[in-house]
């Protein structure tokens, strides 16, 4: 083989080697670029995933908050309905109370004349009744009359006092009491024991038990009793005073219409 041919082959081989080396270098650069691009993509994908995760969490929080708001709204709506029912009930009570207030004046207009009539009735009753505790009872009636004209006393208090007077009169009819005092009998002022036996009878006896009387409510005077009543009346007085043990008592009861 000629020397020229060998040189050509050598040149060709050198060119091929150079070409191969250049191609290999270029391929390596491309691979490195691809690797770098792949890393960038992976980083970008990781960042995107983080953003997605963050957005997902935020979306979950928003859904929870929305549901909480819905629950709170339902609760508030239910509470508002409850409060509205309370307000309606209170309004109905206010209306009823207002009606009662509007009727107070009418009630007062009817109550005041009734109280005056009640006082007149109790005064007449006391004048016709047995004269026990007469001064105290008459003072009570006088007080009621003065009270009715006192503007500082409320209508309710006036009515209470009138009812209290009636109750005291009722209680007096269910009790037996002995009081010692002076009584005008047959034109003489005598110190006697006066026995009130409910509203059945009223008797008086001197302290030495020698004289005894019974009240005649029709003639409005004391009627003398015979000596046969001296011991029974004294016995009744002692029992009411608790000086003797309770026992049956014998008392004179004036017949209805005996003084007519």
PDB file of C-alpha atoms in Angstrom:
ATOM      1  CA  UNK A   1       0.000   0.000   0.000  1.00  0.00           C
ATOM      2  CA  UNK A   2       1.320   3.380  -0.909  1.00  0.00           C
ATOM      3  CA  UNK A   3       2.247   5.920   1.621  1.00  0.00           C
ATOM      4  CA  UNK A   4      -0.466   8.270   0.342  1.00  0.00           C
ATOM      5  CA  UNK A   5      -3.156   5.783   0.984  1.00  0.00           C
ATOM      6  CA  UNK A   6      -1.990   5.208   4.516  1.00  0.00           C
ATOM      7  CA  UNK A   7      -2.107   8.909   5.190  1.00  0.00           C
ATOM      8  CA  UNK A   8      -5.688   9.139   3.973  1.00  0.00           C
ATOM      9  CA  UNK A   9      -6.737   6.243   6.139  1.00  0.00           C
ATOM     10  CA  UNK A  10      -5.062   7.799   9.124  1.00  0.00           C
ATOM     11  CA  UNK A  11      -6.766  11.110   8.414  1.00  0.00           C
ATOM     12  CA  UNK A  12     -10.081   9.386   8.064  1.00  0.00           C
ATOM     13  CA  UNK A  13      -9.635   7.512  11.312  1.00  0.00           C
ATOM     14  CA  UNK A  14      -8.593  10.692  13.081  1.00  0.00           C
ATOM     15  CA  UNK A  15     -11.626  12.489  11.677  1.00  0.00           C
ATOM     16  CA  UNK A  16     -13.894   9.683  12.817  1.00  0.00           C
ATOM     17  CA  UNK A  17     -12.390   9.710  16.257  1.00  0.00           C
ATOM     18  CA  UNK A  18     -12.738  13.491  16.444  1.00  0.00           C
ATOM     19  CA  UNK A  19     -16.288  13.255  15.204  1.00  0.00           C
ATOM     20  CA  UNK A  20     -17.089  10.541  17.732  1.00  0.00           C
ATOM     21  CA  UNK A  21     -15.537  12.548  20.528  1.00  0.00           C
ATOM     22  CA  UNK A  22     -17.478  15.661  19.519  1.00  0.00           C
ATOM     23  CA  UNK A  23     -20.750  13.702  19.309  1.00  0.00           C
ATOM     24  CA  UNK A  24     -20.126  12.089  22.693  1.00  0.00           C
ATOM     25  CA  UNK A  25     -19.422  15.497  24.233  1.00  0.00           C
ATOM     26  CA  UNK A  26     -22.566  16.929  22.689  1.00  0.00           C
ATOM     27  CA  UNK A  27     -24.660  13.963  23.868  1.00  0.00           C
ATOM     28  CA  UNK A  28     -23.276  14.327  27.381  1.00  0.00           C
ATOM     29  CA  UNK A  29     -24.234  17.981  27.367  1.00  0.00           C
ATOM     30  CA  UNK A  30     -27.751  17.126  26.234  1.00  0.00           C
ATOM     31  CA  UNK A  31     -28.106  14.444  28.902  1.00  0.00           C
ATOM     32  CA  UNK A  32     -26.944  16.892  31.545  1.00  0.00           C
ATOM     33  CA  UNK A  33     -29.448  19.435  30.287  1.00  0.00           C
ATOM     34  CA  UNK A  34     -32.171  16.812  30.400  1.00  0.00           C
ATOM     35  CA  UNK A  35     -31.166  15.849  33.929  1.00  0.00           C
ATOM     36  CA  UNK A  36     -31.185  19.483  34.987  1.00  0.00           C
ATOM     37  CA  UNK A  37     -34.591  19.999  33.333  1.00  0.00           C
ATOM     38  CA  UNK A  38     -35.945  16.863  35.011  1.00  0.00           C
ATOM     39  CA  UNK A  39     -34.738  18.144  38.425  1.00  0.00           C
ATOM     40  CA  UNK A  40     -36.356  21.488  37.746  1.00  0.00           C
ATOM     41  CA  UNK A  41     -39.600  19.766  36.758  1.00  0.00           C
ATOM     42  CA  UNK A  42     -39.513  17.593  39.863  1.00  0.00           C
ATOM     43  CA  UNK A  43     -38.908  20.638  42.070  1.00  0.00           C
ATOM     44  CA  UNK A  44     -41.702  22.470  40.302  1.00  0.00           C
ATOM     45  CA  UNK A  45     -43.948  19.411  40.719  1.00  0.00           C
ATOM     46  CA  UNK A  46     -43.068  19.227  44.425  1.00  0.00           C
ATOM     47  CA  UNK A  47     -43.824  22.920  44.869  1.00  0.00           C
ATOM     48  CA  UNK A  48     -47.070  22.498  42.966  1.00  0.00           C
ATOM     49  CA  UNK A  49     -48.004  19.554  45.188  1.00  0.00           C
ATOM     50  CA  UNK A  50     -47.308  21.647  48.266  1.00  0.00           C
ATOM     51  CA  UNK A  51     -49.539  24.359  46.885  1.00  0.00           C
ATOM     52  CA  UNK A  52     -52.210  21.765  46.117  1.00  0.00           C
ATOM     53  CA  UNK A  53     -51.941  20.352  49.633  1.00  0.00           C
ATOM     54  CA  UNK A  54     -52.142  23.854  51.104  1.00  0.00           C
ATOM     55  CA  UNK A  55     -55.148  24.725  48.957  1.00  0.00           C
ATOM     56  CA  UNK A  56     -56.787  21.416  49.937  1.00  0.00           C
ATOM     57  CA  UNK A  57     -56.282  22.165  53.616  1.00  0.00           C
ATOM     58  CA  UNK A  58     -57.612  25.680  53.142  1.00  0.00           C
ATOM     59  CA  UNK A  59     -60.598  24.298  51.263  1.00  0.00           C
ATOM     60  CA  UNK A  60     -61.215  21.831  54.108  1.00  0.00           C
ATOM     61  CA  UNK A  61     -61.041  24.651  56.647  1.00  0.00           C
ATOM     62  CA  UNK A  62     -63.453  26.708  54.578  1.00  0.00           C
ATOM     63  CA  UNK A  63     -65.876  23.772  54.337  1.00  0.00           C
ATOM     64  CA  UNK A  64     -65.674  23.285  58.125  1.00  0.00           C
ATOM     65  CA  UNK A  65     -66.223  26.992  58.722  1.00  0.00           C
ATOM     66  CA  UNK A  66     -69.150  26.985  56.315  1.00  0.00           C
ATOM     67  CA  UNK A  67     -70.759  24.049  58.088  1.00  0.00           C
ATOM     68  CA  UNK A  68     -70.142  25.762  61.434  1.00  0.00           C
ATOM     69  CA  UNK A  69     -71.789  28.926  60.128  1.00  0.00           C
ATOM     70  CA  UNK A  70     -74.741  26.887  58.859  1.00  0.00           C
ATOM     71  CA  UNK A  71     -75.084  25.160  62.253  1.00  0.00           C
ATOM     72  CA  UNK A  72     -74.797  28.489  64.064  1.00  0.00           C
ATOM     73  CA  UNK A  73     -77.385  29.994  61.748  1.00  0.00           C
ATOM     74  CA  UNK A  74     -79.801  27.129  62.418  1.00  0.00           C
ATOM     75  CA  UNK A  75     -79.202  27.517  66.147  1.00  0.00           C
ATOM     76  CA  UNK A  76     -79.765  31.264  65.988  1.00  0.00           C
ATOM     77  CA  UNK A  77     -82.919  30.763  63.961  1.00  0.00           C
ATOM     78  CA  UNK A  78     -84.227  28.290  66.540  1.00  0.00           C
ATOM     79  CA  UNK A  79     -83.292  30.639  69.399  1.00  0.00           C
ATOM     80  CA  UNK A  80     -84.918  33.581  67.642  1.00  0.00           C
ATOM     81  CA  UNK A  81     -88.122  31.550  67.250  1.00  0.00           C
ATOM     82  CA  UNK A  82     -87.973  30.697  70.978  1.00  0.00           C
ATOM     83  CA  UNK A  83     -87.415  34.330  71.955  1.00  0.00           C
ATOM     84  CA  UNK A  84     -90.253  35.388  69.652  1.00  0.00           C
ATOM     85  CA  UNK A  85     -92.600  32.952  71.422  1.00  0.00           C
ATOM     86  CA  UNK A  86     -91.506  34.364  74.813  1.00  0.00           C
ATOM     87  CA  UNK A  87     -92.079  37.907  73.607  1.00  0.00           C
ATOM     88  CA  UNK A  88     -95.533  36.954  72.329  1.00  0.00           C
ATOM     89  CA  UNK A  89     -96.397  35.331  75.665  1.00  0.00           C
ATOM     90  CA  UNK A  90     -95.136  38.352  77.611  1.00  0.00           C
ATOM     91  CA  UNK A  91     -97.094  40.678  75.361  1.00  0.00           C
ATOM     92  CA  UNK A  92    -100.283  38.722  75.987  1.00  0.00           C
ATOM     93  CA  UNK A  93     -99.661  38.969  79.750  1.00  0.00           C
ATOM     94  CA  UNK A  94     -98.955  42.683  79.438  1.00  0.00           C
ATOM     95  CA  UNK A  95    -102.227  43.114  77.552  1.00  0.00           C
ATOM     96  CA  UNK A  96    -104.105  41.154  80.230  1.00  0.00           C
ATOM     97  CA  UNK A  97    -102.466  43.199  82.990  1.00  0.00           C
ATOM     98  CA  UNK A  98    -103.330  46.396  81.185  1.00  0.00           C
ATOM     99  CA  UNK A  99    -106.948  45.298  81.010  1.00  0.00           C
ATOM    100  CA  UNK A 100    -106.873  44.648  84.769  1.00  0.00           C
ATOM    101  CA  UNK A 101    -105.369  48.096  85.322  1.00  0.00           C
ATOM    102  CA  UNK A 102    -108.050  49.659  83.163  1.00  0.00           C
ATOM    103  CA  UNK A 103    -110.657  47.914  85.292  1.00  0.00           C
ATOM    104  CA  UNK A 104    -109.204  49.102  88.611  1.00  0.00           C
ATOM    105  CA  UNK A 105    -110.990  52.437  88.468  1.00  0.00           C
ATOM    106  CA  UNK A 106    -114.318  50.738  87.862  1.00  0.00           C
ATOM    107  CA  UNK A 107    -113.615  48.314  90.707  1.00  0.00           C
ATOM    108  CA  UNK A 108    -112.672  51.191  93.021  1.00  0.00           C
ATOM    109  CA  UNK A 109    -115.851  53.061  92.089  1.00  0.00           C
ATOM    110  CA  UNK A 110    -117.895  50.074  93.179  1.00  0.00           C
ATOM    111  CA  UNK A 111    -115.763  49.146  96.180  1.00  0.00           C
ATOM    112  CA  UNK A 112    -115.825  52.485  98.008  1.00  0.00           C
ATOM    113  CA  UNK A 113    -119.631  52.654  98.328  1.00  0.00           C
ATOM    114  CA  UNK A 114    -119.631  49.009  99.392  1.00  0.00           C
ATOM    115  CA  UNK A 115    -117.187  49.767 102.234  1.00  0.00           C
ATOM    116  CA  UNK A 116    -119.337  52.646 103.483  1.00  0.00           C
ATOM    117  CA  UNK A 117    -122.327  50.321 103.462  1.00  0.00           C
ATOM    118  CA  UNK A 118    -120.364  47.639 105.330  1.00  0.00           C
ATOM    119  CA  UNK A 119    -119.376  50.148 108.028  1.00  0.00           C
ATOM    120  CA  UNK A 120    -122.995  51.276 108.414  1.00  0.00           C
ATOM    121  CA  UNK A 121    -124.061  47.631 108.676  1.00  0.00           C
ATOM    122  CA  UNK A 122    -121.508  46.762 111.354  1.00  0.00           C
ATOM    123  CA  UNK A 123    -122.430  49.917 113.289  1.00  0.00           C
ATOM    124  CA  UNK A 124    -126.082  48.926 113.265  1.00  0.00           C
ATOM    125  CA  UNK A 125    -125.164  45.383 114.255  1.00  0.00           C
ATOM    126  CA  UNK A 126    -123.137  46.585 117.267  1.00  0.00           C
ATOM    127  CA  UNK A 127    -125.979  48.837 118.400  1.00  0.00           C
ATOM    128  CA  UNK A 128    -128.375  45.853 118.355  1.00  0.00           C
ATOM    129  CA  UNK A 129    -125.922  43.318 119.742  1.00  0.00           C
ATOM    130  CA  UNK A 130    -125.091  42.490 123.356  1.00  0.00           C
ATOM    131  CA  UNK A 131    -123.162  45.435 124.857  1.00  0.00           C
ATOM    132  CA  UNK A 132    -119.884  43.604 125.528  1.00  0.00           C
ATOM    133  CA  UNK A 133    -116.678  45.568 124.931  1.00  0.00           C
ATOM    134  CA  UNK A 134    -118.992  48.269 123.667  1.00  0.00           C
ATOM    135  CA  UNK A 135    -116.544  51.167 123.958  1.00  0.00           C
ATOM    136  CA  UNK A 136    -113.809  49.280 122.097  1.00  0.00           C
ATOM    137  CA  UNK A 137    -116.182  48.269 119.317  1.00  0.00           C
ATOM    138  CA  UNK A 138    -117.605  51.767 118.939  1.00  0.00           C
ATOM    139  CA  UNK A 139    -114.069  53.215 118.797  1.00  0.00           C
ATOM    140  CA  UNK A 140    -113.251  50.744 116.038  1.00  0.00           C
ATOM    141  CA  UNK A 141    -116.235  51.904 113.999  1.00  0.00           C
ATOM    142  CA  UNK A 142    -115.292  55.565 114.537  1.00  0.00           C
ATOM    143  CA  UNK A 143    -111.777  54.769 113.323  1.00  0.00           C
ATOM    144  CA  UNK A 144    -113.141  53.125 110.169  1.00  0.00           C
ATOM    145  CA  UNK A 145    -115.239  56.200 109.368  1.00  0.00           C
ATOM    146  CA  UNK A 146    -112.260  58.536 109.781  1.00  0.00           C
ATOM    147  CA  UNK A 147    -110.026  56.219 107.763  1.00  0.00           C
ATOM    148  CA  UNK A 148    -112.404  56.271 104.794  1.00  0.00           C
ATOM    149  CA  UNK A 149    -111.848  60.039 104.505  1.00  0.00           C
ATOM    150  CA  UNK A 150    -108.053  59.808 104.810  1.00  0.00           C
ATOM    151  CA  UNK A 151    -106.414  60.238 101.384  1.00  0.00           C
ATOM    152  CA  UNK A 152    -103.116  58.839 102.685  1.00  0.00           C
ATOM    153  CA  UNK A 153    -104.669  55.393 103.155  1.00  0.00           C
ATOM    154  CA  UNK A 154    -104.962  53.271 100.010  1.00  0.00           C
ATOM    155  CA  UNK A 155    -108.254  51.738  98.964  1.00  0.00           C
ATOM    156  CA  UNK A 156    -106.803  48.258  99.455  1.00  0.00           C
ATOM    157  CA  UNK A 157    -105.754  49.094 103.040  1.00  0.00           C
ATOM    158  CA  UNK A 158    -109.188  50.542 103.801  1.00  0.00           C
ATOM    159  CA  UNK A 159    -110.864  47.396 102.534  1.00  0.00           C
ATOM    160  CA  UNK A 160    -108.498  45.245 104.611  1.00  0.00           C
ATOM    161  CA  UNK A 161    -109.334  47.191 107.766  1.00  0.00           C
ATOM    162  CA  UNK A 162    -113.079  46.870 107.166  1.00  0.00           C
ATOM    163  CA  UNK A 163    -112.765  43.114 106.685  1.00  0.00           C
ATOM    164  CA  UNK A 164    -110.608  42.910 109.817  1.00  0.00           C
ATOM    165  CA  UNK A 165    -113.403  44.593 111.819  1.00  0.00           C
ATOM    166  CA  UNK A 166    -115.872  41.995 110.528  1.00  0.00           C
ATOM    167  CA  UNK A 167    -113.518  39.189 111.472  1.00  0.00           C
ATOM    168  CA  UNK A 168    -113.157  40.558 115.007  1.00  0.00           C
ATOM    169  CA  UNK A 169    -116.931  40.667 115.387  1.00  0.00           C
ATOM    170  CA  UNK A 170    -117.208  37.095 114.154  1.00  0.00           C
ATOM    171  CA  UNK A 171    -114.550  35.900 116.607  1.00  0.00           C
ATOM    172  CA  UNK A 172    -116.334  37.650 119.482  1.00  0.00           C
ATOM    173  CA  UNK A 173    -119.388  35.514 118.828  1.00  0.00           C
ATOM    174  CA  UNK A 174    -117.378  32.331 119.340  1.00  0.00           C
ATOM    175  CA  UNK A 175    -115.683  33.217 122.641  1.00  0.00           C
ATOM    176  CA  UNK A 176    -116.600  33.378 126.318  1.00  0.00           C
ATOM    177  CA  UNK A 177    -114.995  36.149 128.322  1.00  0.00           C
ATOM    178  CA  UNK A 178    -115.258  37.577 131.852  1.00  0.00           C
ATOM    179  CA  UNK A 179    -114.478  41.267 132.351  1.00  0.00           C
ATOM    180  CA  UNK A 180    -114.611  43.147 135.641  1.00  0.00           C
ATOM    181  CA  UNK A 181    -115.731  46.736 135.487  1.00  0.00           C
ATOM    182  CA  UNK A 182    -118.398  49.280 136.334  1.00  0.00           C
ATOM    183  CA  UNK A 183    -121.905  48.993 134.913  1.00  0.00           C
ATOM    184  CA  UNK A 184    -124.851  51.357 135.291  1.00  0.00           C
ATOM    185  CA  UNK A 185    -127.581  49.110 136.665  1.00  0.00           C
ATOM    186  CA  UNK A 186    -130.909  50.501 137.865  1.00  0.00           C
ATOM    187  CA  UNK A 187    -129.429  53.976 137.997  1.00  0.00           C
ATOM    188  CA  UNK A 188    -126.475  52.889 140.104  1.00  0.00           C
ATOM    189  CA  UNK A 189    -122.863  52.415 139.042  1.00  0.00           C
ATOM    190  CA  UNK A 190    -121.816  49.033 140.365  1.00  0.00           C
ATOM    191  CA  UNK A 191    -118.561  47.099 140.132  1.00  0.00           C
ATOM    192  CA  UNK A 192    -119.469  43.702 138.676  1.00  0.00           C
ATOM    193  CA  UNK A 193    -118.128  40.680 136.832  1.00  0.00           C
ATOM    194  CA  UNK A 194    -119.616  40.638 133.334  1.00  0.00           C
ATOM    195  CA  UNK A 195    -119.740  37.235 131.623  1.00  0.00           C
ATOM    196  CA  UNK A 196    -120.085  37.260 127.830  1.00  0.00           C
ATOM    197  CA  UNK A 197    -121.046  33.814 126.577  1.00  0.00           C
ATOM    198  CA  UNK A 198    -120.612  34.223 122.841  1.00  0.00           C
ATOM    199  CA  UNK A 199    -123.658  36.033 121.538  1.00  0.00           C
ATOM    200  CA  UNK A 200    -126.035  33.802 123.488  1.00  0.00           C
ATOM    201  CA  UNK A 201    -126.230  35.778 126.688  1.00  0.00           C
ATOM    202  CA  UNK A 202    -124.600  38.462 128.800  1.00  0.00           C
ATOM    203  CA  UNK A 203    -124.827  38.325 132.605  1.00  0.00           C
ATOM    204  CA  UNK A 204    -123.464  40.467 135.422  1.00  0.00           C
ATOM    205  CA  UNK A 205    -122.899  39.668 139.077  1.00  0.00           C
ATOM    206  CA  UNK A 206    -121.598  41.678 141.999  1.00  0.00           C
ATOM    207  CA  UNK A 207    -118.235  40.637 143.329  1.00  0.00           C
ATOM    208  CA  UNK A 208    -119.879  39.183 146.475  1.00  0.00           C
ATOM    209  CA  UNK A 209    -122.269  37.175 144.225  1.00  0.00           C
ATOM    210  CA  UNK A 210    -125.317  38.572 146.058  1.00  0.00           C
ATOM    211  CA  UNK A 211    -126.899  40.237 143.026  1.00  0.00           C
ATOM    212  CA  UNK A 212    -127.163  38.906 139.471  1.00  0.00           C
ATOM    213  CA  UNK A 213    -128.554  40.351 136.235  1.00  0.00           C
ATOM    214  CA  UNK A 214    -129.016  39.315 132.604  1.00  0.00           C
ATOM    215  CA  UNK A 215    -128.939  41.748 129.674  1.00  0.00           C
ATOM    216  CA  UNK A 216    -132.235  42.233 127.888  1.00  0.00           C
ATOM    217  CA  UNK A 217    -131.155  43.248 124.384  1.00  0.00           C
ATOM    218  CA  UNK A 218    -134.720  44.095 123.361  1.00  0.00           C
ATOM    219  CA  UNK A 219    -135.356  46.463 126.273  1.00  0.00           C
ATOM    220  CA  UNK A 220    -131.639  47.369 126.303  1.00  0.00           C
ATOM    221  CA  UNK A 221    -131.360  47.115 130.083  1.00  0.00           C
ATOM    222  CA  UNK A 222    -130.255  44.783 132.843  1.00  0.00           C
ATOM    223  CA  UNK A 223    -132.941  42.489 134.232  1.00  0.00           C
ATOM    224  CA  UNK A 224    -132.481  41.222 137.778  1.00  0.00           C
ATOM    225  CA  UNK A 225    -132.315  37.459 138.292  1.00  0.00           C
ATOM    226  CA  UNK A 226    -133.535  35.498 141.324  1.00  0.00           C
ATOM    227  CA  UNK A 227    -131.308  34.059 143.992  1.00  0.00           C
ATOM    228  CA  UNK A 228    -131.463  30.657 142.264  1.00  0.00           C
ATOM    229  CA  UNK A 229    -129.064  32.051 139.636  1.00  0.00           C
ATOM    230  CA  UNK A 230    -126.417  33.248 142.069  1.00  0.00           C
ATOM    231  CA  UNK A 231    -124.499  29.970 142.302  1.00  0.00           C
ATOM    232  CA  UNK A 232    -124.829  28.873 138.594  1.00  0.00           C
ATOM    233  CA  UNK A 233    -123.603  32.271 137.377  1.00  0.00           C
ATOM    234  CA  UNK A 234    -120.687  32.313 139.829  1.00  0.00           C
ATOM    235  CA  UNK A 235    -119.808  28.769 138.774  1.00  0.00           C
ATOM    236  CA  UNK A 236    -119.844  29.786 135.072  1.00  0.00           C
ATOM    237  CA  UNK A 237    -117.661  32.835 135.811  1.00  0.00           C
ATOM    238  CA  UNK A 238    -115.095  30.683 137.624  1.00  0.00           C
ATOM    239  CA  UNK A 239    -114.995  28.158 134.752  1.00  0.00           C
ATOM    240  CA  UNK A 240    -114.490  30.840 132.087  1.00  0.00           C
ATOM    241  CA  UNK A 241    -111.740  32.376 134.223  1.00  0.00           C
ATOM    242  CA  UNK A 242    -110.149  28.915 134.471  1.00  0.00           C
ATOM    243  CA  UNK A 243    -110.571  29.008 138.250  1.00  0.00           C
ATOM    244  CA  UNK A 244    -112.473  25.743 137.935  1.00  0.00           C
ATOM    245  CA  UNK A 245    -112.248  22.720 135.682  1.00  0.00           C
ATOM    246  CA  UNK A 246    -114.428  22.853 132.558  1.00  0.00           C
ATOM    247  CA  UNK A 247    -117.926  21.577 133.195  1.00  0.00           C
ATOM    248  CA  UNK A 248    -121.499  22.142 132.129  1.00  0.00           C
ATOM    249  CA  UNK A 249    -122.782  25.629 132.912  1.00  0.00           C
ATOM    250  CA  UNK A 250    -126.293  26.892 133.445  1.00  0.00           C
ATOM    251  CA  UNK A 251    -127.060  30.315 132.041  1.00  0.00           C
ATOM    252  CA  UNK A 252    -130.244  32.341 131.503  1.00  0.00           C
ATOM    253  CA  UNK A 253    -131.173  32.943 127.853  1.00  0.00           C
ATOM    254  CA  UNK A 254    -133.805  35.635 127.277  1.00  0.00           C
ATOM    255  CA  UNK A 255    -136.659  34.464 125.096  1.00  0.00           C
ATOM    256  CA  UNK A 256    -136.952  36.131 121.705  1.00  0.00           C
ATOM    257  CA  UNK A 257    -139.495  38.894 121.887  1.00  0.00           C
ATOM    258  CA  UNK A 258    -139.761  38.762 125.669  1.00  0.00           C
ATOM    259  CA  UNK A 259    -139.566  42.514 125.930  1.00  0.00           C
ATOM    260  CA  UNK A 260    -142.059  43.293 123.229  1.00  0.00           C
TER     261      UNK A 260
END
